[in-house]
Amino acid sequence: SYELTQPPSVSVSPGQTARITCSGDALPKLYAHWYQQKPGQAPVMVIYKHSERPLGIPERFSGSSSGTTVTLTISGAQAEDEADYYCQSADSSGAYWVFGGGTRLTVL
Amino acid sequence: EVQLVQSEAEVRKPGESLKISCKGSGYSFTSYWIAWVRQMPGKGLECMGIIFPGDSDTRYSPSFEGQVTISADKSISTAYLQWSSLKASDTAMYYCARQRVLDETRWFDPWGQGTLVTVSS
């Protein structure tokens, strides 16, 4: 089965750049998307199609792709960015969809 | 504003049945897939299946096939997730999410607020 692999945790100091990676063999062929989930809240999409940012998401959030790895970058991380982040991929046919295991970002 | 509003938290005993709901508003409910996503306590997100309310085309993740039933009533813009016989291991938060399909990919936006299902004797 297809899998996406994320590091369990990432820590940064306030104002530093946080980078969260997501690896999968199919990523060179398929888009990845990113979600932020704060404690006790529903997930919110922060990046779609590798690097597109939805309206209302701060500019400090960006995404990139290289080979089998996609990266979510938070430039100048703030305390409010502390959350779990999940990558996700799927094909258009609806034959399969998958989430990464999630990465807990700590800003301290 | 596009919104998905889910039914309230539920507590059931093992063996009981349950149906939770997700009502869409602010968009054409019959034109977008709706997904159901499970999050067990302290764990990650798992997509259980999707339904296209326009024609009720439904697809299940292999792990959930036969374990739950996904349905929709387009006349009231509502999707459902149901169990015929709950187990303690079904205790989880369940989210619905609108699925966007574009450029040979799918993503989930927005999400409902979640429905907590607790199964305990």
PDB file of C-alpha atoms in Angstrom:
ATOM      1  CA  SER A   1       0.000   0.000   0.000  1.00  0.00           C
ATOM      2  CA  TYR A   2       1.056   3.563  -0.612  1.00  0.00           C
ATOM      3  CA  GLU A   3       2.495   5.437   2.382  1.00  0.00           C
ATOM      4  CA  LEU A   4       3.615   8.939   3.287  1.00  0.00           C
ATOM      5  CA  THR A   5       6.320   9.315   5.939  1.00  0.00           C
ATOM      6  CA  GLN A   6       6.710  12.344   8.210  1.00  0.00           C
ATOM      7  CA  PRO A   7       9.025  12.966  11.187  1.00  0.00           C
ATOM      8  CA  PRO A   8       7.083  12.656  14.471  1.00  0.00           C
ATOM      9  CA  SER A   9       8.237  16.013  15.772  1.00  0.00           C
ATOM     10  CA  VAL A  10       9.998  19.236  14.838  1.00  0.00           C
ATOM     11  CA  SER A  11      11.040  22.005  17.231  1.00  0.00           C
ATOM     12  CA  VAL A  12      12.024  25.588  16.477  1.00  0.00           C
ATOM     13  CA  SER A  13      12.473  28.812  18.393  1.00  0.00           C
ATOM     14  CA  PRO A  14      10.072  31.684  17.723  1.00  0.00           C
ATOM     15  CA  GLY A  15      11.059  33.576  14.591  1.00  0.00           C
ATOM     16  CA  GLN A  16      13.066  30.683  13.153  1.00  0.00           C
ATOM     17  CA  THR A  17      12.164  28.733  10.029  1.00  0.00           C
ATOM     18  CA  ALA A  18      10.423  25.393  10.521  1.00  0.00           C
ATOM     19  CA  ARG A  19      10.623  22.735   7.839  1.00  0.00           C
ATOM     20  CA  ILE A  20       8.434  19.639   7.888  1.00  0.00           C
ATOM     21  CA  THR A  21       9.068  16.912   5.354  1.00  0.00           C
ATOM     22  CA  CYS A  22       6.850  14.255   3.835  1.00  0.00           C
ATOM     23  CA  SER A  23       8.260  11.392   1.771  1.00  0.00           C
ATOM     24  CA  GLY A  24       6.549   8.950  -0.558  1.00  0.00           C
ATOM     25  CA  ASP A  25       7.468   7.006  -3.670  1.00  0.00           C
ATOM     26  CA  ALA A  26       4.529   8.366  -5.672  1.00  0.00           C
ATOM     27  CA  LEU A  27       5.126  12.032  -4.864  1.00  0.00           C
ATOM     28  CA  PRO A  28       7.037  12.694  -8.101  1.00  0.00           C
ATOM     29  CA  LYS A  29       3.793  11.824  -9.910  1.00  0.00           C
ATOM     30  CA  LEU A  30       1.134  12.992  -7.431  1.00  0.00           C
ATOM     31  CA  TYR A  31       0.431  16.268  -5.678  1.00  0.00           C
ATOM     32  CA  ALA A  32       0.672  16.592  -1.895  1.00  0.00           C
ATOM     33  CA  HIS A  33      -1.394  18.808   0.379  1.00  0.00           C
ATOM     34  CA  TRP A  34      -0.858  19.992   3.981  1.00  0.00           C
ATOM     35  CA  TYR A  35      -3.194  20.412   6.942  1.00  0.00           C
ATOM     36  CA  GLN A  36      -2.734  22.093  10.303  1.00  0.00           C
ATOM     37  CA  GLN A  37      -4.544  20.725  13.344  1.00  0.00           C
ATOM     38  CA  LYS A  38      -4.415  22.624  16.611  1.00  0.00           C
ATOM     39  CA  PRO A  39      -5.380  20.842  19.851  1.00  0.00           C
ATOM     40  CA  GLY A  40      -9.112  20.249  20.088  1.00  0.00           C
ATOM     41  CA  GLN A  41      -9.790  21.641  16.625  1.00  0.00           C
ATOM     42  CA  ALA A  42     -10.594  20.272  13.201  1.00  0.00           C
ATOM     43  CA  PRO A  43      -7.841  20.222  10.562  1.00  0.00           C
ATOM     44  CA  VAL A  44      -7.402  23.236   8.300  1.00  0.00           C
ATOM     45  CA  MET A  45      -5.771  23.102   4.875  1.00  0.00           C
ATOM     46  CA  VAL A  46      -2.702  25.334   4.658  1.00  0.00           C
ATOM     47  CA  ILE A  47      -1.124  24.242   1.344  1.00  0.00           C
ATOM     48  CA  TYR A  48      -2.564  22.377  -1.655  1.00  0.00           C
ATOM     49  CA  LYS A  49      -0.987  21.034  -4.840  1.00  0.00           C
ATOM     50  CA  HIS A  50       2.510  21.090  -3.322  1.00  0.00           C
ATOM     51  CA  SER A  51       2.822  24.879  -3.050  1.00  0.00           C
ATOM     52  CA  GLU A  52      -0.499  26.693  -3.476  1.00  0.00           C
ATOM     53  CA  ARG A  53      -1.659  28.698  -0.468  1.00  0.00           C
ATOM     54  CA  PRO A  54      -5.407  29.149   0.131  1.00  0.00           C
ATOM     55  CA  LEU A  55      -6.883  32.542   0.857  1.00  0.00           C
ATOM     56  CA  GLY A  56      -6.553  33.457   4.507  1.00  0.00           C
ATOM     57  CA  ILE A  57      -3.434  31.395   5.177  1.00  0.00           C
ATOM     58  CA  PRO A  58      -0.488  33.593   6.245  1.00  0.00           C
ATOM     59  CA  GLU A  59       2.311  34.120   3.731  1.00  0.00           C
ATOM     60  CA  ARG A  60       4.830  32.550   6.115  1.00  0.00           C
ATOM     61  CA  PHE A  61       3.421  29.154   5.085  1.00  0.00           C
ATOM     62  CA  SER A  62       4.887  27.757   1.870  1.00  0.00           C
ATOM     63  CA  GLY A  63       5.354  24.391   0.209  1.00  0.00           C
ATOM     64  CA  SER A  64       7.867  22.847  -2.155  1.00  0.00           C
ATOM     65  CA  SER A  65       8.607  19.546  -3.835  1.00  0.00           C
ATOM     66  CA  SER A  66      11.750  17.698  -4.863  1.00  0.00           C
ATOM     67  CA  GLY A  67      11.670  14.135  -6.061  1.00  0.00           C
ATOM     68  CA  THR A  68      10.061  11.853  -3.492  1.00  0.00           C
ATOM     69  CA  THR A  69       9.931  14.538  -0.769  1.00  0.00           C
ATOM     70  CA  VAL A  70       7.642  17.501  -0.236  1.00  0.00           C
ATOM     71  CA  THR A  71       8.328  20.150   2.383  1.00  0.00           C
ATOM     72  CA  LEU A  72       6.122  22.517   4.350  1.00  0.00           C
ATOM     73  CA  THR A  73       8.071  25.606   5.385  1.00  0.00           C
ATOM     74  CA  ILE A  74       6.983  28.078   8.027  1.00  0.00           C
ATOM     75  CA  SER A  75       9.164  31.170   7.797  1.00  0.00           C
ATOM     76  CA  GLY A  76       9.362  33.026  11.078  1.00  0.00           C
ATOM     77  CA  ALA A  77       7.377  30.505  13.096  1.00  0.00           C
ATOM     78  CA  GLN A  78       5.121  31.931  15.771  1.00  0.00           C
ATOM     79  CA  ALA A  79       3.743  30.423  18.976  1.00  0.00           C
ATOM     80  CA  GLU A  80       0.315  30.202  17.305  1.00  0.00           C
ATOM     81  CA  ASP A  81       1.790  27.828  14.701  1.00  0.00           C
ATOM     82  CA  GLU A  82       2.237  25.105  17.316  1.00  0.00           C
ATOM     83  CA  ALA A  83       0.116  22.265  15.970  1.00  0.00           C
ATOM     84  CA  ASP A  84       0.116  18.871  14.304  1.00  0.00           C
ATOM     85  CA  TYR A  85       0.741  18.988  10.567  1.00  0.00           C
ATOM     86  CA  TYR A  86      -0.349  16.272   8.143  1.00  0.00           C
ATOM     87  CA  CYS A  87       0.553  15.752   4.517  1.00  0.00           C
ATOM     88  CA  GLN A  88      -1.941  14.014   2.229  1.00  0.00           C
ATOM     89  CA  SER A  89      -1.987  12.699  -1.307  1.00  0.00           C
ATOM     90  CA  ALA A  90      -4.547  11.127  -3.599  1.00  0.00           C
ATOM     91  CA  ASP A  91      -5.177  10.364  -7.243  1.00  0.00           C
ATOM     92  CA  SER A  92      -8.013  11.922  -9.210  1.00  0.00           C
ATOM     93  CA  SER A  93      -9.772   8.631  -9.832  1.00  0.00           C
ATOM     94  CA  GLY A  94     -10.556   8.283  -6.132  1.00  0.00           C
ATOM     95  CA  ALA A  95      -8.927   4.882  -6.134  1.00  0.00           C
ATOM     96  CA  TYR A  96      -6.828   5.741  -3.114  1.00  0.00           C
ATOM     97  CA  TRP A  97      -6.000   8.516  -0.715  1.00  0.00           C
ATOM     98  CA  VAL A  98      -3.529   8.617   2.160  1.00  0.00           C
ATOM     99  CA  PHE A  99      -2.378  10.822   5.035  1.00  0.00           C
ATOM    100  CA  GLY A 100       1.084  10.972   6.503  1.00  0.00           C
ATOM    101  CA  GLY A 101       1.418  10.065  10.166  1.00  0.00           C
ATOM    102  CA  GLY A 102       1.612  13.693  11.253  1.00  0.00           C
ATOM    103  CA  THR A 103       4.334  15.936  12.677  1.00  0.00           C
ATOM    104  CA  ARG A 104       3.993  17.832  15.942  1.00  0.00           C
ATOM    105  CA  LEU A 105       5.541  21.280  15.615  1.00  0.00           C
ATOM    106  CA  THR A 106       6.741  22.856  18.856  1.00  0.00           C
ATOM    107  CA  VAL A 107       7.658  26.542  18.917  1.00  0.00           C
ATOM    108  CA  LEU A 108       9.571  27.375  22.083  1.00  0.00           C
TER     109      LEU A 108
ATOM    110  CA  GLU B   1     -19.432  30.796   3.325  1.00  0.00           C
ATOM    111  CA  VAL B   2     -18.866  27.104   2.672  1.00  0.00           C
ATOM    112  CA  GLN B   3     -19.640  25.210   5.863  1.00  0.00           C
ATOM    113  CA  LEU B   4     -20.037  21.642   7.074  1.00  0.00           C
ATOM    114  CA  VAL B   5     -21.894  21.190  10.365  1.00  0.00           C
ATOM    115  CA  GLN B   6     -21.799  17.816  12.065  1.00  0.00           C
ATOM    116  CA  SER B   7     -24.128  16.236  14.590  1.00  0.00           C
ATOM    117  CA  GLU B   8     -23.381  16.282  18.294  1.00  0.00           C
ATOM    118  CA  ALA B   9     -21.253  13.863  20.304  1.00  0.00           C
ATOM    119  CA  GLU B  10     -22.668  10.393  20.908  1.00  0.00           C
ATOM    120  CA  VAL B  11     -22.200   7.748  23.608  1.00  0.00           C
ATOM    121  CA  ARG B  12     -23.210   4.178  22.832  1.00  0.00           C
ATOM    122  CA  LYS B  13     -22.712   0.671  24.150  1.00  0.00           C
ATOM    123  CA  PRO B  14     -20.931  -2.063  22.199  1.00  0.00           C
ATOM    124  CA  GLY B  15     -23.285  -3.753  19.758  1.00  0.00           C
ATOM    125  CA  GLU B  16     -25.525  -0.717  19.334  1.00  0.00           C
ATOM    126  CA  SER B  17     -26.097   1.060  16.039  1.00  0.00           C
ATOM    127  CA  LEU B  18     -25.386   4.701  15.250  1.00  0.00           C
ATOM    128  CA  LYS B  19     -25.760   7.203  12.421  1.00  0.00           C
ATOM    129  CA  ILE B  20     -23.988  10.573  12.479  1.00  0.00           C
ATOM    130  CA  SER B  21     -24.537  13.406  10.046  1.00  0.00           C
ATOM    131  CA  CYS B  22     -22.795  16.210   8.183  1.00  0.00           C
ATOM    132  CA  LYS B  23     -24.824  19.059   6.674  1.00  0.00           C
ATOM    133  CA  GLY B  24     -23.329  21.196   3.936  1.00  0.00           C
ATOM    134  CA  SER B  25     -24.209  24.792   3.153  1.00  0.00           C
ATOM    135  CA  GLY B  26     -22.915  27.678   1.077  1.00  0.00           C
ATOM    136  CA  TYR B  27     -22.175  25.618  -2.029  1.00  0.00           C
ATOM    137  CA  SER B  28     -23.740  23.123  -4.440  1.00  0.00           C
ATOM    138  CA  PHE B  29     -23.858  20.012  -2.239  1.00  0.00           C
ATOM    139  CA  THR B  30     -24.425  17.682  -5.190  1.00  0.00           C
ATOM    140  CA  SER B  31     -21.293  18.841  -7.044  1.00  0.00           C
ATOM    141  CA  TYR B  32     -18.554  17.868  -4.589  1.00  0.00           C
ATOM    142  CA  TRP B  33     -17.438  14.645  -2.952  1.00  0.00           C
ATOM    143  CA  ILE B  34     -17.760  14.386   0.836  1.00  0.00           C
ATOM    144  CA  ALA B  35     -15.198  12.365   2.797  1.00  0.00           C
ATOM    145  CA  TRP B  36     -15.362  10.855   6.261  1.00  0.00           C
ATOM    146  CA  VAL B  37     -12.124  10.851   8.253  1.00  0.00           C
ATOM    147  CA  ARG B  38     -11.434   9.021  11.513  1.00  0.00           C
ATOM    148  CA  GLN B  39      -9.062  10.210  14.234  1.00  0.00           C
ATOM    149  CA  MET B  40      -8.614   7.794  17.099  1.00  0.00           C
ATOM    150  CA  PRO B  41      -7.518   9.248  20.460  1.00  0.00           C
ATOM    151  CA  GLY B  42      -3.998  10.634  20.174  1.00  0.00           C
ATOM    152  CA  LYS B  43      -3.577   9.313  16.641  1.00  0.00           C
ATOM    153  CA  GLY B  44      -3.492  10.574  13.071  1.00  0.00           C
ATOM    154  CA  LEU B  45      -6.038  11.043  10.310  1.00  0.00           C
ATOM    155  CA  GLU B  46      -7.482   8.136   8.330  1.00  0.00           C
ATOM    156  CA  CYS B  47      -9.808   8.600   5.347  1.00  0.00           C
ATOM    157  CA  MET B  48     -12.627   6.058   5.649  1.00  0.00           C
ATOM    158  CA  GLY B  49     -14.437   6.690   2.389  1.00  0.00           C
ATOM    159  CA  ILE B  50     -16.049   9.220   0.112  1.00  0.00           C
ATOM    160  CA  ILE B  51     -19.470   9.817  -1.430  1.00  0.00           C
ATOM    161  CA  PHE B  52     -20.653  11.955  -4.345  1.00  0.00           C
ATOM    162  CA  PRO B  53     -24.077  13.196  -3.248  1.00  0.00           C
ATOM    163  CA  GLY B  54     -25.132  13.931  -6.823  1.00  0.00           C
ATOM    164  CA  ASP B  55     -25.450  10.247  -7.662  1.00  0.00           C
ATOM    165  CA  SER B  56     -24.481   8.539  -4.348  1.00  0.00           C
ATOM    166  CA  ASP B  57     -21.357   6.996  -5.893  1.00  0.00           C
ATOM    167  CA  THR B  58     -19.511   5.715  -2.802  1.00  0.00           C
ATOM    168  CA  ARG B  59     -15.967   4.421  -2.344  1.00  0.00           C
ATOM    169  CA  TYR B  60     -14.440   2.944   0.795  1.00  0.00           C
ATOM    170  CA  SER B  61     -10.879   2.666   1.986  1.00  0.00           C
ATOM    171  CA  PRO B  62     -10.024  -1.050   2.186  1.00  0.00           C
ATOM    172  CA  SER B  63      -9.634  -0.842   5.976  1.00  0.00           C
ATOM    173  CA  PHE B  64     -13.225   0.354   6.400  1.00  0.00           C
ATOM    174  CA  GLU B  65     -15.067  -1.607   3.693  1.00  0.00           C
ATOM    175  CA  GLY B  66     -17.846  -3.592   5.361  1.00  0.00           C
ATOM    176  CA  GLN B  67     -17.322  -1.867   8.718  1.00  0.00           C
ATOM    177  CA  VAL B  68     -19.362   1.287   8.086  1.00  0.00           C
ATOM    178  CA  THR B  69     -21.906   2.623   5.615  1.00  0.00           C
ATOM    179  CA  ILE B  70     -21.667   6.041   3.997  1.00  0.00           C
ATOM    180  CA  SER B  71     -24.786   7.603   2.501  1.00  0.00           C
ATOM    181  CA  ALA B  72     -26.240  10.969   1.567  1.00  0.00           C
ATOM    182  CA  ASP B  73     -29.616  12.693   1.223  1.00  0.00           C
ATOM    183  CA  LYS B  74     -29.156  15.402  -1.379  1.00  0.00           C
ATOM    184  CA  SER B  75     -32.609  16.849  -0.714  1.00  0.00           C
ATOM    185  CA  ILE B  76     -31.368  18.087   2.657  1.00  0.00           C
ATOM    186  CA  SER B  77     -27.656  18.476   1.759  1.00  0.00           C
ATOM    187  CA  THR B  78     -26.605  15.928   4.373  1.00  0.00           C
ATOM    188  CA  ALA B  79     -24.136  13.063   4.368  1.00  0.00           C
ATOM    189  CA  TYR B  80     -24.139  10.235   6.886  1.00  0.00           C
ATOM    190  CA  LEU B  81     -21.808   7.719   8.459  1.00  0.00           C
ATOM    191  CA  GLN B  82     -23.380   4.741  10.160  1.00  0.00           C
ATOM    192  CA  TRP B  83     -22.517   1.613  12.088  1.00  0.00           C
ATOM    193  CA  SER B  84     -24.777  -1.399  12.579  1.00  0.00           C
ATOM    194  CA  SER B  85     -22.872  -2.830  15.537  1.00  0.00           C
ATOM    195  CA  LEU B  86     -20.384  -0.599  17.325  1.00  0.00           C
ATOM    196  CA  LYS B  87     -17.201  -1.828  18.970  1.00  0.00           C
ATOM    197  CA  ALA B  88     -15.110  -0.169  21.658  1.00  0.00           C
ATOM    198  CA  SER B  89     -12.425   0.328  19.005  1.00  0.00           C
ATOM    199  CA  ASP B  90     -14.801   2.654  17.106  1.00  0.00           C
ATOM    200  CA  THR B  91     -14.266   5.269  19.821  1.00  0.00           C
ATOM    201  CA  ALA B  92     -12.843   8.223  17.927  1.00  0.00           C
ATOM    202  CA  MET B  93     -13.436  11.690  16.547  1.00  0.00           C
ATOM    203  CA  TYR B  94     -15.048  11.571  13.118  1.00  0.00           C
ATOM    204  CA  TYR B  95     -14.743  14.443  10.666  1.00  0.00           C
ATOM    205  CA  CYS B  96     -16.473  15.066   7.395  1.00  0.00           C
ATOM    206  CA  ALA B  97     -14.730  17.166   4.780  1.00  0.00           C
ATOM    207  CA  ARG B  98     -15.545  18.438   1.324  1.00  0.00           C
ATOM    208  CA  GLN B  99     -13.228  16.937  -1.217  1.00  0.00           C
ATOM    209  CA  ARG B 100     -11.920  19.085  -4.043  1.00  0.00           C
ATOM    210  CA  VAL B 101     -10.881  17.367  -7.258  1.00  0.00           C
ATOM    211  CA  LEU B 102      -8.587  19.255  -9.647  1.00  0.00           C
ATOM    212  CA  ASP B 103      -5.591  18.557 -11.853  1.00  0.00           C
ATOM    213  CA  GLU B 104      -5.622  14.822 -11.117  1.00  0.00           C
ATOM    214  CA  THR B 105      -5.538  15.235  -7.365  1.00  0.00           C
ATOM    215  CA  ARG B 106      -7.935  15.520  -4.415  1.00  0.00           C
ATOM    216  CA  TRP B 107      -7.755  17.479  -1.184  1.00  0.00           C
ATOM    217  CA  PHE B 108     -10.059  18.146   1.764  1.00  0.00           C
ATOM    218  CA  ASP B 109     -11.424  21.634   2.365  1.00  0.00           C
ATOM    219  CA  PRO B 110     -13.261  22.681   4.462  1.00  0.00           C
ATOM    220  CA  TRP B 111     -13.761  20.291   7.354  1.00  0.00           C
ATOM    221  CA  GLY B 112     -16.666  19.853   9.729  1.00  0.00           C
ATOM    222  CA  GLN B 113     -16.147  20.514  13.418  1.00  0.00           C
ATOM    223  CA  GLY B 114     -16.049  16.782  14.222  1.00  0.00           C
ATOM    224  CA  THR B 115     -18.328  14.336  16.028  1.00  0.00           C
ATOM    225  CA  LEU B 116     -16.920  12.474  19.017  1.00  0.00           C
ATOM    226  CA  VAL B 117     -18.194   8.903  19.231  1.00  0.00           C
ATOM    227  CA  THR B 118     -17.615   7.047  22.505  1.00  0.00           C
ATOM    228  CA  VAL B 119     -18.378   3.346  22.717  1.00  0.00           C
ATOM    229  CA  SER B 120     -18.266   1.962  26.234  1.00  0.00           C
ATOM    230  CA  SER B 121     -20.119  -0.569  28.299  1.00  0.00           C
TER     231      SER B 121
END
